[in-house]
Coordinates of C-alpha atoms in Angstrom, one line a residue:
M1 CA 56.5 70.8 53.0
R2 CA 54.3 72.8 50.7
K3 CA 50.6 72.2 51.1
P4 CA 48.4 71.7 48.1
A5 CA 46.2 74.7 47.0
S6 CA 43.0 72.7 47.9
F7 CA 44.0 73.1 51.6
Y8 CA 43.4 76.8 51.5
F9 CA 39.9 76.7 50.0
F10 CA 36.6 75.2 51.1
K11 CA 35.5 72.2 49.1
S12 CA 32.6 73.1 46.8
K13 CA 29.4 71.3 47.6
P14 CA 27.0 70.3 44.8
I15 CA 23.9 72.4 44.6
V16 CA 20.8 70.2 45.1
L17 CA 17.9 71.6 43.1
K18 CA 14.4 70.9 44.4
D19 CA 11.9 69.2 42.2
R20 CA 9.4 71.5 40.5
Y21 CA 6.6 70.5 43.0
E22 CA 8.6 71.7 46.0
Q23 CA 9.5 74.8 44.0
W24 CA 5.7 75.5 43.5
R25 CA 5.2 75.1 47.3
G26 CA 8.1 77.4 48.0
V27 CA 6.8 80.1 45.7
A28 CA 3.4 79.9 47.4
D29 CA 5.1 80.4 50.8
L30 CA 7.0 83.4 49.5
L31 CA 3.9 85.0 48.0
G32 CA 2.0 84.5 51.3
F33 CA -0.8 82.4 49.8
T34 CA -4.0 81.9 51.8
T35 CA -5.2 78.4 52.8
Q36 CA -7.5 78.2 49.8
E37 CA -4.8 79.3 47.4
R38 CA -2.3 76.8 48.8
L39 CA -4.9 74.1 48.3
R40 CA -5.0 74.9 44.6
V41 CA -1.2 74.3 44.5
E42 CA -1.8 70.9 46.1
W43 CA -4.3 70.1 43.4
M44 CA -1.7 70.6 40.8
V45 CA 1.0 68.6 42.7
F46 CA -1.4 65.7 43.3
Y47 CA -2.5 65.8 39.6
Y48 CA 1.0 65.3 38.4
T49 CA 2.2 62.8 41.1
A50 CA -0.4 60.5 42.8
A51 CA -3.2 61.0 40.2
K52 CA -0.9 60.5 37.2
E53 CA -2.5 63.3 35.3
K54 CA -6.1 62.0 35.9
V55 CA -8.6 64.7 36.4
T56 CA -11.4 62.5 37.8
L57 CA -9.1 61.1 40.5
T58 CA -7.9 64.5 41.5
A59 CA -11.4 65.9 41.7
Q60 CA -12.6 63.0 43.8
H61 CA -9.7 63.2 46.2
F62 CA -10.2 66.9 47.0
G63 CA -14.0 66.9 46.8
I64 CA -14.3 69.3 43.9
S65 CA -16.0 69.2 40.5
R66 CA -14.1 68.4 37.3
K67 CA -15.2 71.8 36.0
T68 CA -13.5 73.6 38.9
F69 CA -10.3 71.7 38.4
H70 CA -10.2 72.3 34.7
K71 CA -10.8 76.0 35.2
W72 CA -7.7 76.4 37.5
F73 CA -5.6 73.9 35.6
K74 CA -6.1 75.8 32.3
R75 CA -5.2 79.1 34.0
F76 CA -2.1 77.5 35.5
K77 CA -1.0 75.9 32.2
D78 CA -1.7 79.0 30.1
S79 CA 0.6 81.0 32.4
K80 CA 3.4 78.4 31.8
Y81 CA 3.1 77.0 35.3
N82 CA 3.4 80.3 37.0
V83 CA 2.2 79.8 40.6
R84 CA 0.8 83.4 40.8
S85 CA -2.0 82.3 38.4
L86 CA -3.4 80.1 41.3
A87 CA -4.0 83.2 43.5
D88 CA -7.4 84.8 43.8
R89 CA -8.1 87.6 41.3
S90 CA -9.7 90.9 42.2
R91 CA -13.5 90.8 41.8
A92 CA -13.8 94.5 41.5
P93 CA -15.6 95.7 38.4
H94 CA -13.5 96.9 35.5
R95 CA -15.5 100.2 35.3
K96 CA -16.4 101.8 38.6
R97 CA -18.9 104.5 39.2
R98 CA -17.4 108.0 39.0
W99 CA -18.2 111.2 40.7
E100 CA -21.2 112.5 38.8
V101 CA -21.9 115.7 40.7
T102 CA -20.8 118.8 38.8
L103 CA -19.0 121.7 40.5
I104 CA -22.1 123.9 40.1
Q105 CA -24.3 121.3 41.7
E106 CA -21.8 120.7 44.5
E107 CA -21.7 124.4 45.4
R108 CA -25.5 124.7 45.3
I109 CA -25.9 121.7 47.6
R110 CA -23.3 123.0 50.0
H111 CA -25.0 126.4 50.1
L112 CA -28.5 124.9 50.8
R113 CA -27.1 122.6 53.4
K114 CA -25.5 125.5 55.3
R115 CA -28.8 127.4 55.2
Y116 CA -30.8 124.4 56.4
P117 CA -28.4 122.1 58.4
Y118 CA -31.2 120.1 59.9
Y119 CA -33.0 119.3 56.7
G120 CA -32.6 115.8 55.3
K121 CA -31.7 114.9 51.7
K122 CA -35.3 114.6 50.6
K123 CA -36.3 118.0 51.8
L124 CA -33.1 119.5 50.3
K125 CA -34.0 117.9 47.0
V126 CA -37.4 119.7 47.0
L127 CA -35.8 123.0 47.8
Y128 CA -33.0 122.5 45.2
E129 CA -35.5 121.8 42.4
K130 CA -37.6 124.8 43.4
E131 CA -34.7 127.2 43.6
Y132 CA -32.7 126.1 40.6
S133 CA -35.3 124.5 38.4
E134 CA -33.2 121.4 37.9
D135 CA -33.7 117.8 38.8
I136 CA -31.3 116.2 41.2
S137 CA -31.2 112.8 43.0
T138 CA -31.1 112.4 46.8
W139 CA -28.1 110.2 46.3
K140 CA -26.1 113.1 44.9
I141 CA -27.1 115.3 47.8
E142 CA -26.1 112.6 50.3
R143 CA -22.7 112.2 48.5
V144 CA -21.9 115.9 48.8
I145 CA -23.0 115.9 52.5
R146 CA -20.7 112.9 53.2
R147 CA -17.8 114.3 51.2
Y148 CA -17.7 117.7 53.0
K149 CA -19.1 116.3 56.4
L150 CA -21.9 118.9 56.4
Y151 CA -23.5 117.6 59.7
P152 CA -25.1 119.9 62.3
D153 CA -23.3 117.9 65.1
Q154 CA -19.9 116.8 63.8
N155 CA -19.0 114.9 67.0
K156 CA -22.2 112.9 66.9
A157 CA -21.6 112.1 63.2
E158 CA -18.1 110.9 63.9
R159 CA -19.3 108.7 66.8
T160 CA -22.0 107.2 64.5
A161 CA -19.4 106.5 61.8
R162 CA -17.1 104.7 64.3
K163 CA -20.0 102.7 65.6
R164 CA -21.0 101.6 62.1
A165 CA -17.4 100.7 61.3
R166 CA -17.1 98.5 64.4
A167 CA -20.4 96.8 63.5
R168 CA -19.1 96.0 60.0
Q169 CA -16.0 94.4 61.5
K170 CA -18.1 92.2 63.8
P171 CA -21.4 91.5 62.1
K172 CA -24.3 90.3 64.2
K173 CA -25.9 86.9 63.6
R174 CA -29.5 87.7 62.7
I175 CA -32.4 85.4 63.7
T176 CA -33.2 84.7 60.0
Q177 CA -29.9 82.7 59.9
L178 CA -31.3 80.2 62.5
V179 CA -33.4 77.3 61.5
K180 CA -35.9 77.2 64.4
E181 CA -36.7 73.8 65.9
G182 CA -39.6 72.8 68.2
R183 CA -37.5 71.4 71.1
P184 CA -37.9 72.9 74.6
C185 CA -35.1 75.3 75.4
F186 CA -33.9 75.4 71.8
L187 CA -34.6 79.1 71.5
F188 CA -35.6 81.7 74.1
Q189 CA -36.6 85.2 73.1
L190 CA -35.8 88.1 75.5
D191 CA -37.2 91.6 75.6
T192 CA -37.7 94.6 77.9
I193 CA -40.9 96.3 78.9
V194 CA -40.3 100.0 79.9
I195 CA -42.7 101.5 82.4
Y196 CA -42.9 105.3 82.6
W197 CA -44.5 106.9 85.8
N198 CA -44.0 110.6 86.2
S199 CA -40.2 111.0 86.4
L200 CA -39.5 107.4 87.2
K201 CA -38.7 104.4 85.0
R202 CA -38.9 100.8 85.7
Y203 CA -37.9 97.8 83.5
I204 CA -39.5 94.4 83.3
L205 CA -37.2 91.9 81.5
T206 CA -39.2 89.1 79.9
A207 CA -38.4 85.8 78.3
V208 CA -40.4 83.1 76.5
D209 CA -39.6 79.7 75.0
H210 CA -40.2 79.6 71.2
A211 CA -41.5 76.0 71.3
T212 CA -43.4 75.6 74.6
K213 CA -44.3 79.2 75.3
L214 CA -42.9 78.9 78.9
G215 CA -42.7 82.5 80.1
Y216 CA -40.6 84.3 82.7
A217 CA -40.4 87.9 83.8
R218 CA -38.8 90.1 86.5
M219 CA -38.7 93.8 87.3
Y220 CA -35.5 95.9 87.8
K221 CA -34.8 99.5 88.7
N222 CA -32.4 100.0 85.9
K223 CA -31.7 98.7 82.4
S224 CA -28.1 97.7 82.9
S225 CA -26.3 94.7 81.4
R226 CA -25.8 93.5 84.9
S227 CA -29.5 93.3 85.5
A228 CA -29.9 91.5 82.2
A229 CA -27.1 89.0 83.2
D230 CA -28.9 88.4 86.5
F231 CA -32.1 87.8 84.7
L232 CA -30.4 85.3 82.4
Y233 CA -28.9 83.3 85.3
R234 CA -32.3 83.2 87.0
L235 CA -33.9 82.0 83.7
R236 CA -31.3 79.2 83.4
Y237 CA -32.0 78.1 87.0
L238 CA -35.7 78.1 86.3
V239 CA -35.7 75.9 83.2
G240 CA -33.2 73.5 84.8
Q241 CA -31.4 72.5 81.6
P242 CA -29.1 74.1 79.0
I243 CA -30.5 76.9 76.8
E244 CA -29.2 76.5 73.2
N245 CA -30.0 79.8 71.6
L246 CA -31.1 83.3 72.7
Q247 CA -32.8 86.0 70.6
T248 CA -32.7 89.6 71.7
D249 CA -33.0 93.0 70.1
N250 CA -30.1 95.4 69.8
G251 CA -30.7 97.1 73.2
S252 CA -27.7 98.2 75.4
E253 CA -28.9 95.9 78.3
F254 CA -28.0 92.9 76.2
A255 CA -24.3 93.8 75.9
W256 CA -21.2 93.7 78.1
E257 CA -22.0 91.6 81.2
F258 CA -24.9 90.0 79.5
E259 CA -22.6 88.9 76.6
R260 CA -20.2 87.4 79.2
A261 CA -23.0 85.5 80.9
T262 CA -24.1 84.0 77.6
A263 CA -20.5 82.9 76.8
K264 CA -20.2 81.4 80.3
L265 CA -23.4 79.4 79.9
G266 CA -22.4 78.4 76.3
I267 CA -25.5 80.0 74.6
Q268 CA -25.5 81.0 71.0
R269 CA -26.9 84.6 70.4
Y270 CA -29.0 85.8 67.6
F271 CA -30.4 89.3 67.0
S272 CA -33.7 90.5 65.7
R273 CA -33.7 92.8 62.7
V274 CA -34.2 96.5 63.4
K275 CA -37.9 97.6 63.4
T276 CA -39.0 94.0 62.5
P277 CA -41.4 92.8 65.3
K278 CA -42.3 89.7 63.2
D279 CA -38.9 88.3 64.0
N280 CA -39.9 87.7 67.6
P281 CA -43.7 87.3 67.7
E282 CA -43.8 85.0 70.7
I283 CA -42.1 87.5 73.1
E284 CA -44.2 90.4 71.7
R285 CA -47.4 88.4 72.4
F286 CA -46.1 87.4 75.9
N287 CA -45.4 91.1 76.7
Q288 CA -48.9 92.1 75.6
T289 CA -50.5 89.3 77.7
L290 CA -48.5 90.3 80.8
E291 CA -49.4 94.0 80.4
Y292 CA -53.1 93.7 79.7
E293 CA -54.1 90.6 81.7
W294 CA -52.1 91.4 84.8
L295 CA -49.8 94.5 85.0
Y296 CA -52.4 97.2 84.2
N297 CA -55.2 95.3 86.0
S298 CA -54.4 97.1 89.4
N299 CA -51.1 95.2 89.8
L300 CA -48.6 97.9 88.9
S301 CA -46.1 98.9 91.5
L302 CA -42.8 100.8 91.1
D303 CA -41.1 98.8 93.9
P304 CA -39.5 95.7 92.5
E305 CA -39.4 94.0 95.9
E306 CA -43.2 94.4 96.1
L307 CA -44.0 93.6 92.5
N308 CA -41.8 90.6 91.8
P309 CA -43.4 88.2 94.3
R310 CA -46.9 89.0 92.9
L311 CA -45.5 88.7 89.4
T312 CA -44.2 85.2 90.3
E313 CA -47.7 84.2 91.4
W314 CA -49.1 85.3 88.0
L315 CA -46.3 83.4 86.2
V316 CA -47.3 80.3 88.0
E317 CA -50.8 80.8 86.8
Y318 CA -49.6 81.5 83.3
N319 CA -47.3 78.5 83.0
F320 CA -49.4 75.9 84.9
N321 CA -53.0 76.8 84.2
R322 CA -53.6 79.3 81.4
P323 CA -54.5 77.4 78.1
H324 CA -52.6 78.4 75.0
Q325 CA -54.2 78.1 71.6
T326 CA -50.9 77.3 69.8
L327 CA -50.4 74.4 72.3
D328 CA -53.8 72.8 71.6
Y329 CA -55.2 74.7 74.6
L330 CA -52.7 73.2 77.0
A331 CA -50.7 75.1 79.6
P332 CA -46.9 75.3 78.9
V333 CA -45.9 73.0 81.7
E334 CA -48.7 70.5 80.6
Y335 CA -47.4 70.6 77.1
I336 CA -43.8 70.0 78.3
V337 CA -44.8 67.0 80.4
R338 CA -46.7 65.5 77.4
I339 CA -43.8 65.8 75.0
P340 CA -42.1 62.4 74.5
L341 CA -38.4 62.1 74.7
I342 CA -37.7 62.5 71.0
P343 CA -34.1 63.1 69.7
A344 CA -33.2 66.5 68.3
G345 CA -34.2 67.0 64.7
D346 CA -37.5 65.0 65.0
Y347 CA -39.6 68.0 65.7
D348 CA -41.3 70.2 63.1
H349 CA -40.9 74.0 63.1
S350 CA -44.3 74.5 64.9
G351 CA -43.0 72.7 68.0
H352 CA -44.8 69.4 67.5
P353 CA -43.1 66.0 67.2
S354 CA -42.9 65.0 63.5

């Protein structure tokens, strides 16, 4: 018996087309949209479906302004509903700065730099104008030095460039980003006092509470991150409660093992700005008090085992008996005892209950 022709072929299945909203989402997936760009696609889908083409309802649902929605909707509509129009556009300027150093200036700068490899751009500017009777900016000189890598120590310059590149990838949180509160243990400032004695060096790590002025210090033979981590664990044991934030400078002792210790204790870190002592005035003042009222008053010793017990005795005097002007002439521990149990946020920035 002869079989029908349909037996030898697969039956055709109807092609189910997605609705246009699913198509928009599919195009966003293919284009690799970011989270924010995908959200704009959802604005348009919601506007045409649930909101029934009502701008106010769409803006309220997504927590955006009507102006923002109109801006993106106009761009989407003008492109004839092309999903690419919802992607971020480049913010680069249309006209970028061009290389403004002439070939003659370039050769002159290179010649001067080779003659004086250790002179900076400002000194080279003076020599250039004297020798060639032509004005030139320090920026042009710096650009030529960078372009041809005219550094006296090439390896050092490359290390510095790599270090700066790493810093840009992981920017540090500066203390100016933190809103300081007057609660005990909200912010501790840490620093290092370096003692030079002939060929020896000793290091005293110091800490002070921003609000209560409670101080702590300990001497170490080296300035390693392990010593700083040990100091932090001792400080945490001393205060007997969680420390919320730490402020340090950019010293190497506050890296590696110290960073792991802060992560383990759940402490947020902030960094002082370079060459800006006004960022950490409390610890600068504490260091000065320690040095002039005790350390250089016939108490200096280069043996940590001998100095640390005597330093602890002075810290007891400092924290329990010494009046502080900023605390209304109370000692730090007296001030802590008198602070009522007030919830976080009910203190002013000076450390007093509001």
